[in-house]
XYZ file of C-alpha atoms in Angstrom:
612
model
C 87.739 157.071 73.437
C 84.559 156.400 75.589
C 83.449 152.881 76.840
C 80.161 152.497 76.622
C 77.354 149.256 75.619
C 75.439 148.409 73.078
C 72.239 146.518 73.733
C 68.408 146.117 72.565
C 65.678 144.375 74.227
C 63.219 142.917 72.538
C 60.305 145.482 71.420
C 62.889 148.306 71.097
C 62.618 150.496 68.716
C 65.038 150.005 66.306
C 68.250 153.211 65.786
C 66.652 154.272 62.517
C 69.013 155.770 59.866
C 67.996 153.146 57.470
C 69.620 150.854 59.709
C 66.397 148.156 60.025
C 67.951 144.695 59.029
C 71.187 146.139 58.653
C 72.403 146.771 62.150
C 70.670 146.884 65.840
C 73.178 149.124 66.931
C 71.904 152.508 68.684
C 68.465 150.819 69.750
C 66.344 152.457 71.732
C 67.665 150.605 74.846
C 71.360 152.541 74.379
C 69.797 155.588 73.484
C 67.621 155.904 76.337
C 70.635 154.891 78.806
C 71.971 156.787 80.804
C 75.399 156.488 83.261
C 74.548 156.347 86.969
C 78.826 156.124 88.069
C 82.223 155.568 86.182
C 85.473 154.717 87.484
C 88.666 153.354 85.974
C 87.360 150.242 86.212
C 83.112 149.890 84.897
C 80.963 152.273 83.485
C 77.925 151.535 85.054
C 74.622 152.090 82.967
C 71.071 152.112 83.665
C 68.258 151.302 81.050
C 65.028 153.439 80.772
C 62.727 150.528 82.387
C 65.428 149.759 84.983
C 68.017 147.571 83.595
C 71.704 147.950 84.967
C 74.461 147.056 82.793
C 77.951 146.852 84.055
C 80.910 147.515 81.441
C 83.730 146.426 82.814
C 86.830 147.853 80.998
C 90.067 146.757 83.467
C 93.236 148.471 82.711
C 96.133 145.311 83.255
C 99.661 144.967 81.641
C 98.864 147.896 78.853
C 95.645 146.430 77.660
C 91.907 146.785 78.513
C 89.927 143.911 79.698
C 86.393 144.149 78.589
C 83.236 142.642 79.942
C 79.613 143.346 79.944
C 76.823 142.384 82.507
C 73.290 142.779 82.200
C 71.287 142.913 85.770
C 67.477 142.410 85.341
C 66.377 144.273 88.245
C 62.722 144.704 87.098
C 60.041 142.247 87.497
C 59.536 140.944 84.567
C 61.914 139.157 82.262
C 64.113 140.851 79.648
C 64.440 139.566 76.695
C 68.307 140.659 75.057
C 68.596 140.743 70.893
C 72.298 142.165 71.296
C 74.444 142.555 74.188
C 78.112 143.851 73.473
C 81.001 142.484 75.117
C 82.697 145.716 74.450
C 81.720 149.147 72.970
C 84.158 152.080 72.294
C 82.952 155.018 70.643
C 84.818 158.595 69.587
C 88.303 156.739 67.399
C 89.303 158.878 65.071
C 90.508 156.295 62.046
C 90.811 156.439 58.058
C 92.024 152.395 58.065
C 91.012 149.034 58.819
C 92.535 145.972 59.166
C 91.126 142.273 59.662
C 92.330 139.095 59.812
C 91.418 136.139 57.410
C 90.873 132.927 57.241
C 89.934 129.891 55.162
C 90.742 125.783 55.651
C 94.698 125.763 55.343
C 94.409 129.592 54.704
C 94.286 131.057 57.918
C 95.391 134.850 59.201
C 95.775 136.569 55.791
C 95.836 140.285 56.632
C 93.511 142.448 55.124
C 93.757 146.356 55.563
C 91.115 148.751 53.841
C 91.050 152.488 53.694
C 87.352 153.035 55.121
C 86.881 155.165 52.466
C 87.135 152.491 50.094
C 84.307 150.632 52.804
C 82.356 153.858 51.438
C 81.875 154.366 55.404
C 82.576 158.373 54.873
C 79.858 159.982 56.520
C 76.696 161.914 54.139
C 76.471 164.988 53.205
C 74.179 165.756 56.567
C 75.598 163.302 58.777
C 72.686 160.838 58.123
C 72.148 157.653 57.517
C 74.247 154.588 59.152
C 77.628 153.760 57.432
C 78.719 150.230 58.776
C 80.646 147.284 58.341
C 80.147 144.239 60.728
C 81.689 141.104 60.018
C 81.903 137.807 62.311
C 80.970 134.303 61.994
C 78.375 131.767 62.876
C 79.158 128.149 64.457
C 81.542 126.369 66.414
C 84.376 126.717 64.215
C 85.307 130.862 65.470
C 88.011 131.127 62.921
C 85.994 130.504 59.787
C 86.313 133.086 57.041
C 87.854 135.657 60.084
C 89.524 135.692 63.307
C 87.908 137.376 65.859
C 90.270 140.843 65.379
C 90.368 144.125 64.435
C 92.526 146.645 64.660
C 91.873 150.542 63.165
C 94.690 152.821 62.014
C 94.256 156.458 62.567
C 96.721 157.268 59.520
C 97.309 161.386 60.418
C 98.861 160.305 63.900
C 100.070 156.759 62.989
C 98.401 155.100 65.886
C 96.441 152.057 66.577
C 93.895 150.525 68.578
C 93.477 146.284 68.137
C 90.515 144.872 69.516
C 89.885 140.679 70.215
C 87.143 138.491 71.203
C 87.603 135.271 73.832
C 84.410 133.565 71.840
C 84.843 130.132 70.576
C 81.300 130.045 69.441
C 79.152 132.606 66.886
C 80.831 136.091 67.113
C 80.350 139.491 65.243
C 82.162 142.580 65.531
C 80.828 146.048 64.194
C 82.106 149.897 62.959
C 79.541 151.770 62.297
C 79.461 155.658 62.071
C 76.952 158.261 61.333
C 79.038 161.233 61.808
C 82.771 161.440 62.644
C 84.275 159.780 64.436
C 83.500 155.834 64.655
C 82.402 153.397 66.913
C 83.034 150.203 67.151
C 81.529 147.196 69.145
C 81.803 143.551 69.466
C 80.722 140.190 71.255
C 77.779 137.375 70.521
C 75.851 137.877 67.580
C 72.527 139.794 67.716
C 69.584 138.348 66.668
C 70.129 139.233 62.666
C 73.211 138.186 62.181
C 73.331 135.010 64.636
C 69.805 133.890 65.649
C 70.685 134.787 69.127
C 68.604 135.848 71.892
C 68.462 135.522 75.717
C 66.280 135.431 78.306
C 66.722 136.663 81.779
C 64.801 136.483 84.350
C 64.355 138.798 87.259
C 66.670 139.175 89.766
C 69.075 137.230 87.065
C 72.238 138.659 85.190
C 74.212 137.142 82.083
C 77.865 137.948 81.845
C 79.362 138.418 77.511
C 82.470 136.709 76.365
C 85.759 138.742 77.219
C 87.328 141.242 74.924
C 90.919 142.717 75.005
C 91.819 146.260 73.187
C 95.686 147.564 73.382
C 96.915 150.552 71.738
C 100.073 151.126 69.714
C 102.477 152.820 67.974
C 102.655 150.231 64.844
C 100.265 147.313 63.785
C 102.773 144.738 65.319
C 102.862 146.788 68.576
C 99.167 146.274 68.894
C 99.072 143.083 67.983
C 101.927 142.131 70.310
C 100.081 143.139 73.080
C 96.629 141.271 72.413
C 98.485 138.214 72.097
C 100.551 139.336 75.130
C 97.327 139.277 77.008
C 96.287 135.583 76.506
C 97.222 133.421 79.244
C 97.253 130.066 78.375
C 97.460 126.743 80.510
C 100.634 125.372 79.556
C 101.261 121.693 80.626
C 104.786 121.737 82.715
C 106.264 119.335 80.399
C 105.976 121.904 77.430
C 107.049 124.812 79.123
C 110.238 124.396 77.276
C 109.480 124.269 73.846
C 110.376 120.837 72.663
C 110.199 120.084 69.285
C 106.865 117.366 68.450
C 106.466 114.425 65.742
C 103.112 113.574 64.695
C 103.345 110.757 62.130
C 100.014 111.752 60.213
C 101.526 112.854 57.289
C 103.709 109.576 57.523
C 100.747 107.210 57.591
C 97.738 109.647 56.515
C 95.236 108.084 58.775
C 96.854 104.469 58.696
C 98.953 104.214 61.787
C 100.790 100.761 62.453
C 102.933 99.218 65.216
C 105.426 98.362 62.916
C 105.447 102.033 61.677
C 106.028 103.885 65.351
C 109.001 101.188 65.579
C 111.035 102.634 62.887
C 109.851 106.275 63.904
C 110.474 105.791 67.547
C 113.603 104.574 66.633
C 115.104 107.161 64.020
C 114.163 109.953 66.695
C 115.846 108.193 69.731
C 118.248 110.593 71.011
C 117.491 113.266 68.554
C 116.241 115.827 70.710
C 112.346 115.609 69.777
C 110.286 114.851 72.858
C 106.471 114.493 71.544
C 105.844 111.114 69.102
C 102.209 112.000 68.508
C 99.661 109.164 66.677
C 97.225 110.599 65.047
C 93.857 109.712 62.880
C 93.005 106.256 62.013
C 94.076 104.035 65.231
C 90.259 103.249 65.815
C 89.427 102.651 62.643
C 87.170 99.806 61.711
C 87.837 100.176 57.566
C 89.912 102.233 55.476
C 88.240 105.334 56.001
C 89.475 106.751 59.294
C 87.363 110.121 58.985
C 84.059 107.872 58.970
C 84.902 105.484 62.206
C 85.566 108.158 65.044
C 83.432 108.201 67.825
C 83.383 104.928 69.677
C 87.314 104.788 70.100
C 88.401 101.554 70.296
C 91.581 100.437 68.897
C 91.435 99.129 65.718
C 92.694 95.314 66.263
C 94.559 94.714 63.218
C 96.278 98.159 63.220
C 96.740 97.489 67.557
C 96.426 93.659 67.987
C 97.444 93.903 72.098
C 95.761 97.093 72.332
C 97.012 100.938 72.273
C 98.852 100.854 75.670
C 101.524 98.726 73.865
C 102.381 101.729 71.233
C 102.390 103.757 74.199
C 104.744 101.948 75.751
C 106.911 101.462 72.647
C 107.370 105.208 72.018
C 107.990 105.483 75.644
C 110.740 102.827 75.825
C 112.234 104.995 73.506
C 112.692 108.030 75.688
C 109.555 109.786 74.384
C 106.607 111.039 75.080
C 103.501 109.357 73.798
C 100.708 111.045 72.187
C 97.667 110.605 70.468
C 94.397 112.209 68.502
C 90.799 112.254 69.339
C 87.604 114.006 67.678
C 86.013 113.276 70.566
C 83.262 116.168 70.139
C 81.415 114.519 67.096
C 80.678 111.470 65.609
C 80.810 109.601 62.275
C 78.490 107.510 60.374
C 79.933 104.144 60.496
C 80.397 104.714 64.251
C 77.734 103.070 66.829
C 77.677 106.779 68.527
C 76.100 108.111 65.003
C 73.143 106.257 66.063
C 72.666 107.394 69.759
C 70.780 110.061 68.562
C 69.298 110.882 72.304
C 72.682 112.649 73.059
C 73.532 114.181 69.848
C 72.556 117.595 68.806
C 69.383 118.549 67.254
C 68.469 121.517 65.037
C 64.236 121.126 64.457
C 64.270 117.955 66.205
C 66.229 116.814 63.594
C 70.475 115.737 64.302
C 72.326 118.162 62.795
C 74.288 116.667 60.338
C 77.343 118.308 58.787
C 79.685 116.874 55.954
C 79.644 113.766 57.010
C 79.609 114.559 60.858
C 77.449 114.779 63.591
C 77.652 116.064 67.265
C 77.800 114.871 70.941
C 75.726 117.336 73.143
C 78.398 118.268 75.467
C 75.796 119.634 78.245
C 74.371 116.433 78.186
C 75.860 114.690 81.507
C 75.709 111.427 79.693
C 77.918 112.225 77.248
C 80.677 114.206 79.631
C 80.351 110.630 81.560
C 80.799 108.852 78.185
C 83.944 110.936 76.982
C 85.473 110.245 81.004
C 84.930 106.604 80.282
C 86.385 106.822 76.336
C 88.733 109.814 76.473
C 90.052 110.346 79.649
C 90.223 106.791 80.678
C 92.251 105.397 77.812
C 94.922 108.499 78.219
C 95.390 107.538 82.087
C 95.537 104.205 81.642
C 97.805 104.038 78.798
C 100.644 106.243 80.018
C 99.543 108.824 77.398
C 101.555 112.423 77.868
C 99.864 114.600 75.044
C 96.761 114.623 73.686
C 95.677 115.821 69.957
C 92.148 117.447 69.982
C 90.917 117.650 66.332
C 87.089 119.212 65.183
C 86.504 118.790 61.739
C 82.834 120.583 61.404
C 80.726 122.767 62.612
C 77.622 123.004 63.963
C 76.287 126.571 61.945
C 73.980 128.668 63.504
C 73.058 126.547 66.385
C 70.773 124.136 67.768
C 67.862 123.402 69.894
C 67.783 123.478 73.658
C 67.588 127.312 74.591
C 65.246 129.796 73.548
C 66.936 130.456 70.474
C 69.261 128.715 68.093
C 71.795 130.787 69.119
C 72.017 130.745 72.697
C 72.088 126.863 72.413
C 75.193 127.034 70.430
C 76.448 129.204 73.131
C 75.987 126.862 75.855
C 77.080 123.587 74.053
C 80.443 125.417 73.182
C 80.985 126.301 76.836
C 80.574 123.036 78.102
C 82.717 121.386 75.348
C 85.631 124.110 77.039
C 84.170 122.655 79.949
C 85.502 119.214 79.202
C 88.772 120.360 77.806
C 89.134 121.862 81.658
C 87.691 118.611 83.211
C 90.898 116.659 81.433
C 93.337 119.031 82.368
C 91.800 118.757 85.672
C 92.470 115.142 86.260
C 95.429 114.457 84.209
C 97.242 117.780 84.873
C 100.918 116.660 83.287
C 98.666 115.941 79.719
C 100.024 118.332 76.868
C 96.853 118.947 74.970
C 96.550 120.466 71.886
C 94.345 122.725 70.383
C 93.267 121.217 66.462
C 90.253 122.170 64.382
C 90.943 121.252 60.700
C 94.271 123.041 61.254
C 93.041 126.730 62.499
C 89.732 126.731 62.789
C 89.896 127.399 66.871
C 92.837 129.772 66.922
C 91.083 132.050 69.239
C 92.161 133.182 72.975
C 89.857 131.234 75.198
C 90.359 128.145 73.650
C 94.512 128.919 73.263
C 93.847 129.592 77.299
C 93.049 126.306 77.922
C 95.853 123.972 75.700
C 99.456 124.166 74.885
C 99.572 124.079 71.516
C 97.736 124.501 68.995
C 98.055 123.572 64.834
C 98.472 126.540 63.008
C 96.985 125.275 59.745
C 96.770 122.220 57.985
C 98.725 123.292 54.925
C 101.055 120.064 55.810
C 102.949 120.547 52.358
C 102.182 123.466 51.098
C 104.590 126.359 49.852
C 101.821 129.031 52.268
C 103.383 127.468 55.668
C 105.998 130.567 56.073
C 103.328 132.910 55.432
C 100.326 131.581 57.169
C 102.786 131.228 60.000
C 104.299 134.610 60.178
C 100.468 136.371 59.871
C 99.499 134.255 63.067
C 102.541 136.155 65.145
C 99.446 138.772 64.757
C 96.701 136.219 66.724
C 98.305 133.730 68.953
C 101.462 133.374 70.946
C 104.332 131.493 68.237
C 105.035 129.165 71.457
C 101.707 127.758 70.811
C 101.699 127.572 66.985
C 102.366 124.309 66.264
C 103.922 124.536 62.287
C 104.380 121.257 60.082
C 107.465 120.271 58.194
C 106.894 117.252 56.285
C 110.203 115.395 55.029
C 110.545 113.371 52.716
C 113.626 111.229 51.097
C 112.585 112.441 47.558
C 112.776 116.198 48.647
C 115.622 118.680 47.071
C 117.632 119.785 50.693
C 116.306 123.111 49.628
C 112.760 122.098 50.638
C 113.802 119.956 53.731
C 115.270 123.297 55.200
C 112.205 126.038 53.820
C 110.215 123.605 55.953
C 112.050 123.296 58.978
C 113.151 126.975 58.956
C 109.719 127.812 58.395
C 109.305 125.747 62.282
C 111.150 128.325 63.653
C 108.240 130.829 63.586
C 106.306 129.249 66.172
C 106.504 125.517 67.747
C 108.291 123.000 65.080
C 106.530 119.786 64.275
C 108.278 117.333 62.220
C 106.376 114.704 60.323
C 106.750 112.621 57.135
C 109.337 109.275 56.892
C 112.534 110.471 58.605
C 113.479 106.613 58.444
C 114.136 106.946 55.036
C 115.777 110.576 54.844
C 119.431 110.080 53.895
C 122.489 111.541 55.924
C 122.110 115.416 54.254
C 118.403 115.793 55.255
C 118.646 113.551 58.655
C 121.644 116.366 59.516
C 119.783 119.459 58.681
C 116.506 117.934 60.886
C 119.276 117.548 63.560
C 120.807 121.233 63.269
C 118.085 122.401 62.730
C 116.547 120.861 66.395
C 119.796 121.917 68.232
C 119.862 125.469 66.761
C 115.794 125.734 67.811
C 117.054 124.523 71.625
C 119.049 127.696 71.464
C 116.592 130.550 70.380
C 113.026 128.992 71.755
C 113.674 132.016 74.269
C 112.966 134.613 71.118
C 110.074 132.166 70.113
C 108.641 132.411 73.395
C 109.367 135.570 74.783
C 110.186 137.841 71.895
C 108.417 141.036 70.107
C 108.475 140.426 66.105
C 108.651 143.896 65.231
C 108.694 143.264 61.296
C 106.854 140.829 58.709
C 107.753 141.842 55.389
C 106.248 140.064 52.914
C 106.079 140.664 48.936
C 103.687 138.053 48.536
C 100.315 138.151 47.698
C 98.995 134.514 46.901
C 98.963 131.866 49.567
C 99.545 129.030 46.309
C 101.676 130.761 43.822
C 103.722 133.309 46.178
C 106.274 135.414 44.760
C 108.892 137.344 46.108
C 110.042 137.323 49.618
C 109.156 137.119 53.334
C 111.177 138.316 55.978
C 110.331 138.459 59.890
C 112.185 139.889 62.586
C 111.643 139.045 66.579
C 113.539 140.701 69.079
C 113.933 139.943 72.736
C 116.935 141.977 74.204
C 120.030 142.577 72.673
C 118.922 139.053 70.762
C 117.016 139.007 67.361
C 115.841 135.563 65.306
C 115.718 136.476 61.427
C 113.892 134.085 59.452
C 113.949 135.004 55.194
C 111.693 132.674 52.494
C 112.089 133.364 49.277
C 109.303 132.281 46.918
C 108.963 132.609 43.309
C 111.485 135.061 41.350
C 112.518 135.485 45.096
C 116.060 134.654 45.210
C 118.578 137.444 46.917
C 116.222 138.985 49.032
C 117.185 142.192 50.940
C 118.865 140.496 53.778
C 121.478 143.138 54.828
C 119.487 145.723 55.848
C 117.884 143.582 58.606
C 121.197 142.367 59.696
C 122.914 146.104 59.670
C 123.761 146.407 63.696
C 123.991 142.866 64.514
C 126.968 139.939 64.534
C 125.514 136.180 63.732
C 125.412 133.689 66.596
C 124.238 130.655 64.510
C 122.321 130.001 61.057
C 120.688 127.457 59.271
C 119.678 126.492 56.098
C 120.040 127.613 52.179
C 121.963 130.665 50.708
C 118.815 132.549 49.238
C 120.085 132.682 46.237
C 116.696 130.665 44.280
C 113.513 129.904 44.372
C 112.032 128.566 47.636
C 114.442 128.722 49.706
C 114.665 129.309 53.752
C 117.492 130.511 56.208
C 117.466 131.447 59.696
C 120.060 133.955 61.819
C 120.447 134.035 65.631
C 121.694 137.182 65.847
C 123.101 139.717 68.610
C 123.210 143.580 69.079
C 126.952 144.927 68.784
């Protein structure tokens, strides 16, 4: 495996092998390069007309840190179509595998034999075999995650690579001959409208990328998530189980409402009550009001703080949600179109949304005044941060569409780090229509983050195992709903399903009778006991039968490890009852378990377990 970069200025030539339109990879930039010193640490390049490029590739806790910067140190300015973030060429692979993802249908696995790609090399080892994928806009985890991992099937080994980008993104394998190469970072100009200039004297620094190597998928995997650090609010180093009351109210939160909630979870062991959508809202459409964020004052007659202060008086914590990155049309923001973002001089508007420019220093001061000020004031301890569009390919204000994107989604990471900044005890959580920003550098700067927004839907065990792949499980926030009218069998699938990441009750607990209002309470206490797996563990096994996120059949079980400790969590789905259970147990005595017998449809149990 040799590190290396990827790059074209503009005027290049392009790499030829029918490759025009397809791919810029091997422009004449990187084949004119040529490496002026190595270490462990950078492979330093220079560029035929002077250009130095810098690819960092730090070895830290079994992973590779990857970097790339480009040094004008010519006179004139350069003009980059594609600058990779990381470049590894020489893997020897036959397999593929990529991460999906859809609205409330995030982190299905996909694995492909690259033969079936048709990436096997011609007959003279001509012409460019590739398949890039990525994604344009501000949502990064539309359609895929920013992953990839590639399976050398002779030796059984694997080598995952992931991007820190939360805007535009592509990543690329590409061969001519054996073996492959592979590359990733900001889109180049085809694929993403971007392009950058720098002047002389200047440099420009890619998104981060981290590649691990392993003995299995879930090895691999283990360790990219491993290597994301996130900023964890004190409060929530512990794990505590969260309420959010939006699939209670759906958008129509009430005084009256938190009374009865606060009240049922007094003393239960849940530490988050969370309002969400619809406290600002001036009709009955909460999705069309956000943006101005005042309290609604029939919903909040004496203002916001006094819900606070009810949940509080309670012995929770108080939470609440904010879009507060775009804008609505029946909001006076949708018309303050000065300091909204602009695609051809014209706002950019988006199903229904529109969108603050967050490098705009009038609106970072606006969001301080409507955002921050309201969560200090109010005694607020957690803070919900939904997005529910995205910009596309970009927007004016750089020299190209592009680049503008870039630089409106770092200063909207800026902001998240301005709050954290000044209220430094806030839990804030990472939301984008469920997963649509459930990638490392915005999980760096939250606690949590919702792992889909398939509230109800019989998917939540799977989406929520395939993210164990993605994102640390003590930051995937997983819903289950309850409600009086639900069979016990579906009040514990849902709250066994919790146990896969971060558990997040919702739904009208005030009317759950004594059977489901127990199993909620076991099922809290039990969590208290094996967060430590959550948290800390490897899970070494997801075996799942099922194919279909809506009609799955079959079985799922996952095993994490930590120790001489193990947390076994079995689904059954459809023609799934009596899954193969023992064999996962062989070797270990149960602790604790919770929920049905597995014997039917739909169905959810979870062992603590111990070695011996």
């Amino acid at each position: 495996m040799e590190f290396y970069a990827e790059w074209k200025l503009r005027g290049d030539a392009h790499g030829g092998c029918f490759s025009s339109g397809l791919s810029l990879t091997g422009s004449e930039s990187t084949r004119n390069s040529r490496v002026i010193s190595e270490d462990s640490e950078a492979t330093v390049i220079q560029g035929a007309a002077g250009h130095r490029l810098v690819c960092r590739h730090i070895r830290r806790d079994g992973v590779w840190e990857c970097s790339t910067v480009f040094e004008n140190c010519t006179d004139k300015p350069a003009v980059l179509e594609l600058l990779s973030s990381f470049a590894v060429r020489g893997i020897a692979a036959r397999r593929m595998h990529r991460a999906q993802s859809f609205w409330s249908a995030e982190g299905r696995l996909l694995s492909q034999d690259l033969v079936d790609l048709d990436m096997e090399p011609s007959w003279s080892g001509y012409g460019l075999r590739t398949e890039k994928f990525g994604q344009n806009g501000s949502m990064p985890v539309r359609k895929w995650f920013p992953f990839l991992a590639l399976e050398n099937t002779e030796t059984g080994k694997f080598i995952g690579f992931q991007l820190y980008c939360a805007s535009s993104w592509q990543m690329e394998v590409f061969r001519t001959k054996e073996p492959l190469s592979v590359w990733g970072g900001l889109p180049d100009r085809d694929t993403g409208h971007w392009f950058k200039e720098i002047a002389p004297g200047e440099s420009f620094e890619t998104p981060k990328a981290v590649i691990a190597e392993g003995d299995s998928l879930e090895e691999a995997c283990d360790k990219l998530v491993k290597a994301q650090h996130p900023r964890i609010a004190e409060i929530d180093r512990d794990m505590p189980v969260i309420f959010n009351e939006f699939c209670t109210t759906w958008g129509n939160p009430s005084l009256p409402n938190l009374q009865k909630t606060a009240e049922k979870l007094d003393g239960s062991g849940v530490r988050y009550l969370v309002i969400d959508a619809g406290w600002y809202k001036k009709g009955a459409d909460w999705s069309g009001d956000l943006g101005d964020w005042i309290p609604s004052p029939e919903l909040f007659p004496k203002g916001i703080g006094e819900a606070a202060q009810l949940i509080r008086s309670h012995g929770l914590v108080p939470g609440i949600w904010f879009e507060m990155e775009n804008v609505a049309g029946n909001s006076d923001a949708w018309k303050m179109t000065d300091h909204l973002l602009k695609k051809d001089g014209v706002p950019i508007t988006s199903g229904g949304r529109r969108f603050w420019d967050m490098a705009d220093p009038w609106v970072q001061e606006y969001l301080s005044e409507r955002v921050i000020g309201p969560l200090r004031d109010n005694g607020f301890g957690y803070l919900k941060v939904d997005y529910n569009e995205t910009i596309g390919i970009g927007c004016d204000g750089a020299e190209s569409l592009g680049e503008g994107l870039r630089q409106r989604v770092c200063a909207s990471q800026d902001f998240f780090r301005k709050i954290a900044e000044e209220l430094p005890e806030l839990v804030i959580e990472n939301c984008s229509s469920g997963g649509h920003r459930l990638e490392p550098s915005m999980m760096e700067l939250v606690s949590q983050a919702s792992f889909s927004d398939a509230h109800e839907c019989v998917s939540i065990p799977i989406i929520a195992a395939n993210l164990h792949r993605l994102i640390r499980p003590e930051q995937s926030q997983i819903w289950a709903v309850l409600h009086a009218k639900d069979h016990i069998h579906r009040t514990r699938y849902l709250l066994t399903a919790g146990f896969l990441g971060r558990l997040c009750l919702s739904g009208e607990i005030f009317d759950l009778n004594d059977q489901q209002w127990g199993e909620t309470l076991a099922a809290v206490r039990l969590y208290d006991k094996v967060k430590h797996i959550i948290r800390d563990g490897f899970t070494e096994k997801i075996a799942c039968t099922a194919r279909s996120y809506n009609h799955p059949e079959g079985y799922q079980i996952v095993r994490r490890t930590l120790g001489n400790e193990a947390l076994l969590i079995v689904h059954t789905f459809e023609k799934g009852g009596n899954p193969p259970v023992e064999e996962y147990l062989e070797g270990y005595q149960t602790l604790d378990a919770l929920g049905s017998d597995l014997d039917g449809d739909f169905q959810g149990r979870v062992y603590w377990l111990r070695r011996g």
